[in-house]
Amino acid sequence: MNPEPNKSDQETFVIDENDRYSRLKLIGWWEQERIAAAKILVVGAGALGNEVLKNLCLLGVGTIYIIDFDVVQESNLTRSVLFRSRHEGQPKASVITEMASDLNPDCTLIPIEGNVLTDIGIGLIRDMDVVIGCLDNREARLWVNRMSWKANTPWIDGGIQEINGVTKVFVPGDGPCYECGMTENDYRLISLRYSCPLLRQEDIQQGKVPTAPTIASIIGGMQVQEALKLLHDLPTDDGSAMVFNGAANQFYKTKFTPKEDCLSHETYEDVIESELTHESTLQEVCQFLELEEATLILDRDFLVRLNCRTCESHKQIDRPLCLVGSSEGVCDSCQQPLQPETVSEVSLNGEFANRSLASLGIPDWDVIKIRTPSETRFVLLNKAG
Ligand SMILES: [Zn+2]
Ligand SMILES: [Zn+2]
């Protein structure tokens, strides 16, 4: 006598062709509900970002944020499945959102036309299940790594060059992070750029690496597969580089070793929720925390002004240092190099305590770090919108 098939067998073998996700649900460990509930931030809307976003939408990921500050150019069209020539000159984040929405109406896509270095708060990253980095430079990767660690959110890095590529999964905790895997040469390349008093923003944005759309599909596909594993609590090779050599068709993995003194290993614990936003001032933050003595530690050095020692003039800047290009660091009158006057912490008794946090370069929905004589406290700012 044949036993009745049990419930899980029935679920496995009944295919509802009217259910968009029915074929995916045939995969044994698949839980479409987890994917529908997932929140993912995609950083960068270039070749990798296009492939990643395409896959996330086909899978039905519930909420997807995408950040990019660039506009679509004709030369993007050979590697970006979601861009068309009619989009030339339009912001990539908005175009990709509009086009990807058409792939699957179940997904909520939220574009951020901005710079990952300055326009994303740690609150947003804390709210994500996974961050997927689709970046082309070390500075932005290092920044995403540090923010993900502070927020305790896993992130997946992808990198491509010609027909080769690499995928790296990082899960905050005791394991190695992106910075642990940085070599002396990586640091040297970054410090070359930082050695000038002003960050050479122009140079960083020129990091145009030759890539084929085929490797973007492979690595973007791997990044999303690793995200699926994280969403399902399946094991990942976190803390490793998974390297694909497309020329030789070789695939290998190398494990990073955690660095004792790694500067990225800081996680913001016991975050205090508040009604404050980045329009609030440090004075208001301290009233809320009932503190009489406190210092706000800025994640980003803030450039207040540039001073000329030769003609004793100064230029007011009031922007995060990382946004100021070296071309601005020259005196308009005498052409001599200007000296930056930066702020990295703000005292409750100092001159900036009644300025809005936003005017000190703190982004929307951030977590701010307040040092008191006895401890360090972390305050989550609300979304302004
Ligand atoms: Zn590390
Ligand atoms: Zn001057």
Short mmCIF file of C-alpha atoms and ligand atoms in Angstrom, two decimals:
data_model
loop_
_atom_site.label_atom_id
_atom_site.label_comp_id
_atom_site.label_asym_id
_atom_site.label_seq_id
_atom_site.Cartn_x
_atom_site.Cartn_y
_atom_site.Cartn_z
CA MET A 1 0.00 0.00 0.00
CA ASN A 2 1.39 3.37 -0.94
CA PRO A 3 1.56 5.81 1.92
CA GLU A 4 -0.02 9.21 1.43
CA PRO A 5 2.65 11.70 0.42
CA ASN A 6 3.49 13.92 3.35
CA LYS A 7 2.86 17.65 3.31
CA SER A 8 6.35 18.63 2.31
CA ASP A 9 6.27 16.24 -0.66
CA GLN A 10 3.07 17.82 -1.87
CA GLU A 11 4.55 21.28 -1.53
CA THR A 12 7.58 20.16 -3.48
CA PHE A 13 5.79 18.65 -6.41
CA VAL A 14 2.72 20.82 -6.99
CA ILE A 15 3.63 23.59 -9.41
CA ASP A 16 1.26 26.53 -9.60
CA GLU A 17 2.07 28.06 -12.98
CA ASN A 18 0.20 31.21 -11.99
CA ASP A 19 2.60 31.77 -9.11
CA ARG A 20 5.52 33.86 -10.39
CA TYR A 21 7.86 32.18 -7.90
CA SER A 22 6.65 28.58 -8.30
CA ARG A 23 9.83 27.27 -9.99
CA LEU A 24 12.06 28.91 -7.39
CA LYS A 25 10.06 27.30 -4.59
CA LEU A 26 11.05 23.88 -5.99
CA ILE A 27 14.53 24.48 -4.58
CA GLY A 28 14.54 22.54 -1.32
CA TRP A 29 15.74 25.24 1.05
CA TRP A 30 13.96 28.13 -0.71
CA GLU A 31 11.77 30.42 1.39
CA GLN A 32 10.16 33.04 -0.80
CA GLU A 33 8.73 34.78 2.30
CA ARG A 34 12.25 35.54 3.53
CA ILE A 35 13.14 37.05 0.16
CA ALA A 36 9.94 39.10 0.05
CA ALA A 37 10.68 40.45 3.54
CA ALA A 38 14.34 41.21 2.77
CA LYS A 39 15.85 44.69 2.60
CA ILE A 40 19.00 45.11 0.53
CA LEU A 41 21.14 48.16 -0.24
CA VAL A 42 22.99 48.14 -3.56
CA VAL A 43 25.90 50.57 -3.67
CA GLY A 44 26.69 51.59 -7.24
CA ALA A 45 24.62 51.37 -10.41
CA GLY A 46 27.36 50.52 -12.89
CA ALA A 47 27.91 47.22 -14.72
CA LEU A 48 27.76 45.12 -11.53
CA GLY A 49 24.92 47.16 -10.05
CA ASN A 50 22.81 46.54 -13.15
CA GLU A 51 23.31 42.77 -12.93
CA VAL A 52 22.73 42.68 -9.19
CA LEU A 53 19.56 44.75 -9.37
CA LYS A 54 18.21 42.66 -12.24
CA ASN A 55 18.66 39.48 -10.20
CA LEU A 56 17.25 40.96 -6.98
CA CYS A 57 14.11 42.02 -8.85
CA LEU A 58 13.67 38.67 -10.62
CA LEU A 59 13.89 37.00 -7.20
CA GLY A 60 11.28 39.30 -5.68
CA VAL A 61 13.41 40.94 -2.97
CA GLY A 62 10.94 43.13 -1.07
CA THR A 63 12.84 46.39 -0.54
CA ILE A 64 15.87 47.52 -2.51
CA TYR A 65 17.75 50.78 -2.02
CA ILE A 66 20.17 51.81 -4.75
CA ILE A 67 22.71 54.63 -4.41
CA ASP A 68 24.76 56.23 -7.19
CA PHE A 69 25.80 59.83 -7.89
CA ASP A 70 26.60 59.40 -11.57
CA VAL A 71 24.59 59.92 -14.77
CA VAL A 72 24.11 57.49 -17.66
CA GLN A 73 26.62 57.83 -20.52
CA GLU A 74 26.60 56.24 -23.95
CA SER A 75 29.65 54.13 -23.00
CA ASN A 76 27.66 52.46 -20.17
CA LEU A 77 25.29 50.82 -22.67
CA THR A 78 27.54 47.85 -23.47
CA ARG A 79 27.53 46.70 -19.85
CA SER A 80 24.27 47.85 -18.32
CA VAL A 81 21.20 45.79 -19.14
CA LEU A 82 18.80 48.32 -17.59
CA PHE A 83 20.02 51.46 -19.41
CA ARG A 84 18.91 52.70 -22.85
CA SER A 85 20.40 55.42 -25.05
CA ARG A 86 17.38 57.64 -24.27
CA HIS A 87 18.57 57.75 -20.64
CA GLU A 88 21.83 59.52 -21.47
CA GLY A 89 22.49 62.34 -18.99
CA GLN A 90 19.88 61.11 -16.48
CA PRO A 91 20.82 59.98 -12.94
CA LYS A 92 21.71 56.27 -12.89
CA ALA A 93 19.96 55.62 -9.55
CA SER A 94 16.61 56.90 -10.82
CA VAL A 95 16.86 55.28 -14.26
CA ILE A 96 17.79 51.88 -12.85
CA THR A 97 14.92 52.09 -10.34
CA GLU A 98 12.39 52.90 -13.03
CA MET A 99 13.62 50.15 -15.36
CA ALA A 100 14.01 47.47 -12.67
CA SER A 101 10.52 48.19 -11.28
CA ASP A 102 9.17 47.03 -14.62
CA LEU A 103 10.81 43.60 -14.10
CA ASN A 104 8.78 42.88 -10.99
CA PRO A 105 6.03 44.99 -9.43
CA ASP A 106 6.44 43.09 -6.13
CA CYS A 107 9.69 44.93 -5.36
CA THR A 108 9.84 48.36 -3.75
CA LEU A 109 12.84 50.21 -5.18
CA ILE A 110 14.18 53.37 -3.57
CA PRO A 111 16.81 55.42 -5.45
CA ILE A 112 19.33 57.62 -3.64
CA GLU A 113 21.06 60.07 -5.97
CA GLY A 114 24.11 60.64 -3.84
CA ASN A 115 27.59 59.68 -2.72
CA VAL A 116 28.03 56.63 -0.49
CA LEU A 117 30.82 58.44 1.38
CA THR A 118 28.56 61.23 2.62
CA ASP A 119 24.88 60.58 1.92
CA ILE A 120 24.12 57.28 3.67
CA GLY A 121 23.52 57.08 7.40
CA ILE A 122 24.38 54.08 9.57
CA GLY A 123 20.66 53.88 10.45
CA LEU A 124 19.87 52.87 6.86
CA ILE A 125 22.59 50.20 6.89
CA ARG A 126 21.34 48.86 10.26
CA ASP A 127 17.90 48.46 8.71
CA MET A 128 19.28 46.30 5.84
CA ASP A 129 19.69 42.52 5.83
CA VAL A 130 22.59 42.74 3.38
CA VAL A 131 24.61 45.45 1.62
CA ILE A 132 25.89 44.62 -1.87
CA GLY A 133 28.88 46.70 -3.00
CA CYS A 134 29.14 47.23 -6.76
CA LEU A 135 32.06 49.63 -6.58
CA ASP A 136 35.19 50.38 -8.55
CA ASN A 137 37.51 51.93 -5.97
CA ARG A 138 39.15 51.02 -2.65
CA GLU A 139 38.12 54.18 -0.81
CA ALA A 140 34.42 53.50 -1.21
CA ARG A 141 34.85 49.80 -0.35
CA LEU A 142 36.74 50.67 2.81
CA TRP A 143 33.99 53.14 3.76
CA VAL A 144 31.19 50.61 3.12
CA ASN A 145 33.16 48.07 5.17
CA ARG A 146 33.49 50.41 8.15
CA MET A 147 29.83 51.46 8.04
CA SER A 148 28.66 47.84 7.75
CA TRP A 149 30.74 46.87 10.77
CA LYS A 150 29.38 49.78 12.81
CA ALA A 151 25.84 48.78 11.78
CA ASN A 152 26.46 45.02 12.24
CA THR A 153 25.17 44.25 8.73
CA PRO A 154 26.83 41.73 6.37
CA TRP A 155 28.12 43.06 3.07
CA ILE A 156 29.18 41.48 -0.21
CA ASP A 157 31.89 43.07 -2.30
CA GLY A 158 32.30 42.49 -6.02
CA GLY A 159 35.14 43.53 -8.28
CA ILE A 160 35.68 43.02 -12.00
CA GLN A 161 38.46 43.69 -14.47
CA GLU A 162 38.51 42.65 -18.15
CA ILE A 163 37.08 39.09 -17.95
CA ASN A 164 38.19 38.31 -14.38
CA GLY A 165 36.47 39.00 -11.10
CA VAL A 166 36.23 38.47 -7.37
CA THR A 167 33.43 38.15 -4.82
CA LYS A 168 33.95 38.65 -1.08
CA VAL A 169 31.42 38.11 1.72
CA PHE A 170 31.96 39.86 5.07
CA VAL A 171 29.92 39.21 8.21
CA PRO A 172 30.63 41.50 11.20
CA GLY A 173 31.79 39.62 14.29
CA ASP A 174 35.10 38.01 15.06
CA GLY A 175 35.99 37.14 11.47
CA PRO A 176 38.11 39.11 9.01
CA CYS A 177 36.74 42.18 7.21
CA TYR A 178 37.59 43.90 3.93
CA GLU A 179 40.27 45.99 5.65
CA CYS A 180 41.87 42.86 7.17
CA GLY A 181 42.36 41.68 3.57
CA MET A 182 43.94 44.94 2.44
CA THR A 183 47.58 44.63 1.46
CA GLU A 184 50.39 47.12 2.00
CA ASN A 185 49.95 48.01 -1.65
CA ASP A 186 46.24 48.80 -1.14
CA TYR A 187 47.14 51.14 1.72
CA ARG A 188 49.87 52.69 -0.36
CA LEU A 189 47.48 53.38 -3.23
CA ILE A 190 45.00 55.03 -0.87
CA SER A 191 47.63 57.04 0.99
CA LEU A 192 49.01 58.31 -2.31
CA ARG A 193 45.63 59.87 -2.82
CA TYR A 194 45.37 61.12 0.74
CA SER A 195 48.91 62.50 0.90
CA CYS A 196 47.70 65.74 -0.65
CA PRO A 197 45.95 67.88 2.02
CA LEU A 198 42.77 67.55 -0.02
CA LEU A 199 41.45 64.24 -1.26
CA ARG A 200 41.87 64.03 -4.99
CA GLN A 201 38.20 63.36 -5.70
CA GLU A 202 38.78 63.91 -9.41
CA ASP A 203 41.30 61.04 -9.53
CA ILE A 204 39.09 58.63 -7.62
CA GLN A 205 36.21 59.14 -9.99
CA GLN A 206 38.50 58.37 -12.88
CA GLY A 207 38.87 54.76 -11.74
CA LYS A 208 37.56 53.49 -15.06
CA VAL A 209 38.55 49.85 -15.31
CA PRO A 210 38.01 47.94 -18.58
CA THR A 211 35.35 45.25 -18.11
CA ALA A 212 33.15 43.03 -20.27
CA PRO A 213 29.42 42.58 -19.54
CA THR A 214 29.97 38.82 -19.29
CA ILE A 215 32.11 39.03 -16.15
CA ALA A 216 29.66 41.53 -14.65
CA SER A 217 26.94 38.87 -15.08
CA ILE A 218 29.11 36.19 -13.46
CA ILE A 219 30.25 38.22 -10.44
CA GLY A 220 26.92 40.07 -10.03
CA GLY A 221 25.23 36.65 -10.11
CA MET A 222 27.59 35.30 -7.46
CA GLN A 223 27.01 38.32 -5.23
CA VAL A 224 23.25 37.76 -5.33
CA GLN A 225 23.63 34.02 -4.73
CA GLU A 226 25.72 34.76 -1.65
CA ALA A 227 23.03 37.23 -0.52
CA LEU A 228 20.43 34.46 -0.92
CA LYS A 229 22.51 32.21 1.33
CA LEU A 230 22.76 34.93 3.98
CA LEU A 231 18.99 35.54 3.81
CA HIS A 232 18.38 31.81 4.33
CA ASP A 233 20.98 31.46 7.12
CA LEU A 234 22.96 29.06 4.93
CA PRO A 235 26.76 28.86 5.35
CA THR A 236 28.86 31.27 3.30
CA ASP A 237 32.58 31.56 2.73
CA ASP A 238 32.65 34.82 4.64
CA GLY A 239 36.04 36.36 5.15
CA SER A 240 37.29 34.84 1.89
CA ALA A 241 38.00 36.09 -1.60
CA MET A 242 36.34 33.93 -4.26
CA VAL A 243 38.39 34.63 -7.35
CA PHE A 244 37.36 33.75 -10.89
CA ASN A 245 40.04 33.87 -13.56
CA GLY A 246 37.99 34.03 -16.75
CA ALA A 247 40.96 33.71 -19.10
CA ALA A 248 42.07 30.34 -17.61
CA ASN A 249 38.63 29.30 -16.28
CA GLN A 250 40.09 28.82 -12.84
CA PHE A 251 38.22 29.43 -9.61
CA TYR A 252 39.89 29.57 -6.22
CA LYS A 253 39.24 30.82 -2.71
CA THR A 254 41.63 32.46 -0.27
CA LYS A 255 40.76 33.09 3.37
CA PHE A 256 41.73 36.39 4.98
CA THR A 257 43.24 36.49 8.48
CA PRO A 258 41.68 38.84 11.04
CA LYS A 259 44.02 41.74 11.91
CA GLU A 260 44.40 42.44 15.63
CA ASP A 261 44.54 46.21 15.25
CA CYS A 262 42.15 46.57 12.28
CA LEU A 263 40.55 50.03 12.33
CA SER A 264 37.27 48.71 10.89
CA HIS A 265 36.44 46.47 13.86
CA GLU A 266 34.04 48.75 15.67
CA THR A 267 30.36 47.88 16.12
CA TYR A 268 27.93 50.41 17.57
CA GLU A 269 26.31 48.60 20.52
CA ASP A 270 23.29 49.64 22.61
CA VAL A 271 22.07 52.19 20.08
CA ILE A 272 19.56 54.61 21.66
CA GLU A 273 16.47 55.44 19.59
CA SER A 274 15.36 59.06 19.59
CA GLU A 275 13.00 61.59 18.05
CA LEU A 276 16.01 63.60 16.91
CA THR A 277 16.95 64.02 13.22
CA HIS A 278 20.04 65.36 11.51
CA GLU A 279 18.35 68.77 11.61
CA SER A 280 18.85 68.69 15.41
CA THR A 281 21.86 70.29 17.15
CA LEU A 282 24.40 68.76 19.54
CA GLN A 283 22.79 70.86 22.30
CA GLU A 284 19.45 69.16 21.61
CA VAL A 285 21.10 65.74 21.55
CA CYS A 286 22.67 66.43 24.95
CA GLN A 287 19.35 67.67 26.37
CA PHE A 288 17.78 64.40 25.23
CA LEU A 289 20.58 62.34 26.81
CA GLU A 290 20.60 64.61 29.90
CA LEU A 291 24.32 65.29 29.51
CA GLU A 292 26.16 68.42 30.60
CA GLU A 293 29.52 67.47 29.18
CA ALA A 294 29.86 65.64 25.86
CA THR A 295 31.74 65.49 22.59
CA LEU A 296 30.31 64.47 19.24
CA ILE A 297 32.79 62.31 17.34
CA LEU A 298 32.38 62.84 13.59
CA ASP A 299 32.73 59.81 11.29
CA ARG A 300 33.82 62.18 8.51
CA ASP A 301 36.35 64.99 8.94
CA PHE A 302 34.52 68.24 8.21
CA LEU A 303 36.28 70.99 6.28
CA VAL A 304 35.22 74.34 7.72
CA ARG A 305 37.45 76.65 5.69
CA LEU A 306 40.63 76.88 3.64
CA ASN A 307 43.18 79.46 4.76
CA CYS A 308 45.88 81.22 2.75
CA ARG A 309 49.03 81.87 4.77
CA THR A 310 50.46 84.16 2.09
CA CYS A 311 47.67 86.72 1.78
CA GLU A 312 45.81 85.80 5.00
CA SER A 313 42.50 85.33 3.18
CA HIS A 314 40.18 82.39 3.70
CA LYS A 315 37.49 80.47 1.80
CA GLN A 316 34.49 79.16 3.75
CA ILE A 317 33.79 75.56 2.63
CA ASP A 318 31.50 73.79 5.19
CA ARG A 319 31.55 70.38 3.50
CA PRO A 320 32.93 66.94 4.44
CA LEU A 321 36.64 66.86 3.56
CA CYS A 322 36.19 63.85 1.29
CA LEU A 323 33.97 65.90 -1.04
CA VAL A 324 36.44 68.72 -1.59
CA GLY A 325 38.60 68.35 -4.66
CA SER A 326 42.23 69.38 -4.82
CA SER A 327 41.34 72.02 -7.45
CA GLU A 328 39.63 74.02 -4.67
CA GLY A 329 42.79 74.03 -2.57
CA VAL A 330 44.41 76.96 -4.34
CA CYS A 331 44.12 80.64 -3.32
CA ASP A 332 42.09 82.67 -5.82
CA SER A 333 44.22 85.79 -5.19
CA CYS A 334 47.82 84.54 -4.99
CA GLN A 335 47.54 80.97 -6.40
CA GLN A 336 49.35 79.54 -3.33
CA PRO A 337 48.17 76.21 -1.81
CA LEU A 338 45.54 76.68 0.94
CA GLN A 339 45.67 75.07 4.39
CA PRO A 340 42.54 73.11 5.39
CA GLU A 341 40.91 73.84 8.76
CA THR A 342 39.04 70.67 9.67
CA VAL A 343 36.88 69.50 12.58
CA SER A 344 36.76 65.85 13.67
CA GLU A 345 34.92 66.32 16.97
CA VAL A 346 32.47 68.88 18.30
CA SER A 347 32.32 69.85 21.97
CA LEU A 348 29.08 70.82 23.72
CA ASN A 349 30.84 73.98 24.86
CA GLY A 350 32.41 74.72 21.47
CA GLU A 351 31.43 76.97 18.58
CA PHE A 352 29.50 74.31 16.58
CA ALA A 353 27.23 72.97 19.35
CA ASN A 354 24.19 74.88 18.12
CA ARG A 355 24.71 74.12 14.46
CA SER A 356 22.48 71.45 12.91
CA LEU A 357 24.13 68.04 12.66
CA ALA A 358 23.41 68.13 8.91
CA SER A 359 25.50 71.29 8.56
CA LEU A 360 28.41 69.32 10.07
CA GLY A 361 28.12 66.71 7.33
CA ILE A 362 26.00 64.15 9.22
CA PRO A 363 23.66 62.37 6.80
CA ASP A 364 19.99 61.57 7.24
CA TRP A 365 19.17 58.49 9.37
CA ASP A 366 22.66 58.24 10.86
CA VAL A 367 23.85 56.86 14.19
CA ILE A 368 25.96 59.46 16.00
CA LYS A 369 28.71 58.76 18.50
CA ILE A 370 28.75 60.84 21.71
CA ARG A 371 31.67 60.62 24.10
CA THR A 372 31.09 61.58 27.73
CA PRO A 373 33.70 61.66 30.53
CA SER A 374 32.64 58.12 31.55
CA GLU A 375 31.38 56.32 28.42
CA THR A 376 30.52 56.37 24.70
CA ARG A 377 26.87 56.48 23.64
CA PHE A 378 25.28 55.93 20.24
CA VAL A 379 22.10 57.72 19.16
CA LEU A 380 19.98 56.73 16.17
CA LEU A 381 18.60 59.73 14.28
CA ASN A 382 15.20 59.38 12.63
CA LYS A 383 14.64 59.54 8.90
CA ALA A 384 13.93 63.18 8.12
CA GLY A 385 11.42 62.41 5.35
ZN ZN B 1 39.27 44.04 9.72
ZN ZN B 2 46.51 83.84 -1.05
#
